[in-house]
Amino acid sequence: AMRNATKEIFLSDWMMNAQVYLKRRDQQLDPVDRLDALLAQKAEQGVRIYILLWKETRLAVQLGSEFTKKWLKRLHRHVVIVRHPPREPLQWSHHQKIVVVDQ
């Protein structure tokens, strides 16, 4: 679905690895098949990318959301990333993974 996006892609994730391959391991893997490569390609085509990452409680778990934010932000100016909540949560988290294409 993301490959066919023409307007926007919305992603929400609890723990995102931007370098994940979008093909099965039994297929020939190529760096262009990674999530970050796909998002960069779509941004170059004018698709707006909006990503919501969970800002983890560092005392409990380290998910690398700050690294992921920096990694993805450098892809293109059409990529917008927000880590939420603004303060480190102590009692809750969200585990959803959501993709919305061209709403």
Tab-separated table of C-alpha atoms in Angstrom:
chain	number	residue	atom	x	y	z
A	1	ALA	CA	0.000	0.000	0.000
A	2	MET	CA	2.795	2.461	0.820
A	3	ARG	CA	4.388	1.924	-2.591
A	4	ASN	CA	1.140	3.165	-4.182
A	5	ALA	CA	0.804	6.306	-2.016
A	6	THR	CA	0.341	9.550	-3.951
A	7	LYS	CA	-0.519	12.077	-1.205
A	8	GLU	CA	0.485	11.011	2.286
A	9	ILE	CA	1.582	8.186	4.515
A	10	PHE	CA	0.828	8.165	8.242
A	11	LEU	CA	2.733	5.712	10.472
A	12	SER	CA	2.381	5.153	14.194
A	13	ASP	CA	4.616	2.687	15.956
A	14	TRP	CA	5.650	1.654	19.422
A	15	MET	CA	9.120	0.518	18.338
A	16	MET	CA	10.123	1.321	14.765
A	17	ASN	CA	13.217	-0.007	13.047
A	18	ALA	CA	13.629	2.179	9.961
A	19	GLN	CA	16.174	-0.230	8.480
A	20	VAL	CA	13.785	-3.186	8.420
A	21	TYR	CA	13.499	-5.008	5.098
A	22	LEU	CA	10.009	-5.122	3.619
A	23	LYS	CA	10.638	-8.501	1.974
A	24	ARG	CA	10.825	-11.951	3.453
A	25	ARG	CA	14.256	-13.289	4.294
A	26	ASP	CA	13.960	-16.071	1.723
A	27	GLN	CA	13.910	-13.445	-1.053
A	28	GLN	CA	16.888	-11.530	-2.451
A	29	LEU	CA	17.411	-8.556	-0.116
A	30	ASP	CA	18.454	-5.197	-1.503
A	31	PRO	CA	18.866	-1.945	0.483
A	32	VAL	CA	16.156	-0.336	-1.695
A	33	ASP	CA	13.705	-2.770	-0.054
A	34	ARG	CA	14.120	-1.206	3.397
A	35	LEU	CA	11.471	0.948	5.078
A	36	ASP	CA	13.699	4.037	5.168
A	37	ALA	CA	14.475	3.696	1.443
A	38	LEU	CA	10.781	3.399	0.590
A	39	LEU	CA	9.897	6.451	2.687
A	40	ALA	CA	12.719	8.478	1.112
A	41	GLN	CA	11.566	7.458	-2.371
A	42	LYS	CA	7.954	8.410	-1.666
A	43	ALA	CA	9.013	11.744	-0.116
A	44	GLU	CA	11.062	12.500	-3.253
A	45	GLN	CA	7.872	11.865	-5.263
A	46	GLY	CA	6.108	14.550	-3.206
A	47	VAL	CA	4.288	12.251	-0.781
A	48	ARG	CA	4.087	13.726	2.727
A	49	ILE	CA	5.230	11.318	5.457
A	50	TYR	CA	3.967	11.705	9.043
A	51	ILE	CA	5.349	9.417	11.746
A	52	LEU	CA	4.262	9.159	15.390
A	53	LEU	CA	6.750	7.297	17.597
A	54	TRP	CA	6.221	6.347	21.211
A	55	LYS	CA	8.675	8.221	23.451
A	56	GLU	CA	9.704	5.421	25.749
A	57	THR	CA	10.407	5.552	29.462
A	58	ARG	CA	14.177	5.192	29.450
A	59	LEU	CA	14.186	3.873	33.001
A	60	ALA	CA	12.149	0.863	31.914
A	61	VAL	CA	13.057	0.202	28.282
A	62	GLN	CA	15.272	1.646	25.561
A	63	LEU	CA	13.531	1.468	22.173
A	64	GLY	CA	15.751	3.891	20.295
A	65	SER	CA	12.991	6.318	19.331
A	66	GLU	CA	15.373	9.304	19.421
A	67	PHE	CA	17.779	7.546	17.036
A	68	THR	CA	14.889	6.544	14.757
A	69	LYS	CA	13.591	10.103	14.736
A	70	LYS	CA	16.993	11.496	13.742
A	71	TRP	CA	17.524	8.748	11.126
A	72	LEU	CA	14.177	9.336	9.429
A	73	LYS	CA	14.228	13.121	9.710
A	74	ARG	CA	17.346	13.283	7.545
A	75	LEU	CA	15.608	11.467	4.673
A	76	HIS	CA	13.673	14.413	3.265
A	77	ARG	CA	11.901	17.614	4.253
A	78	HIS	CA	8.541	15.908	3.596
A	79	VAL	CA	9.169	13.538	6.518
A	80	VAL	CA	7.683	14.815	9.805
A	81	ILE	CA	8.294	12.888	13.028
A	82	VAL	CA	6.768	13.375	16.467
A	83	ARG	CA	7.662	11.439	19.608
A	84	HIS	CA	4.802	11.202	22.080
A	85	PRO	CA	4.080	11.799	24.906
A	86	PRO	CA	6.177	14.915	25.534
A	87	ARG	CA	7.100	13.640	29.009
A	88	GLU	CA	8.331	10.160	29.730
A	89	PRO	CA	5.304	8.017	30.599
A	90	LEU	CA	5.400	5.994	33.783
A	91	GLN	CA	2.128	4.082	33.675
A	92	TRP	CA	1.160	3.411	30.077
A	93	SER	CA	2.287	2.845	26.515
A	94	HIS	CA	0.712	2.052	23.188
A	95	HIS	CA	1.721	-1.025	21.206
A	96	GLN	CA	-0.252	-0.300	18.064
A	97	LYS	CA	1.319	-0.226	14.651
A	98	ILE	CA	-0.782	1.793	12.249
A	99	VAL	CA	-0.316	2.618	8.556
A	100	VAL	CA	-2.688	4.960	6.736
A	101	VAL	CA	-2.128	5.710	3.053
A	102	ASP	CA	-3.849	8.541	1.173
A	103	GLN	CA	-6.604	8.639	3.788
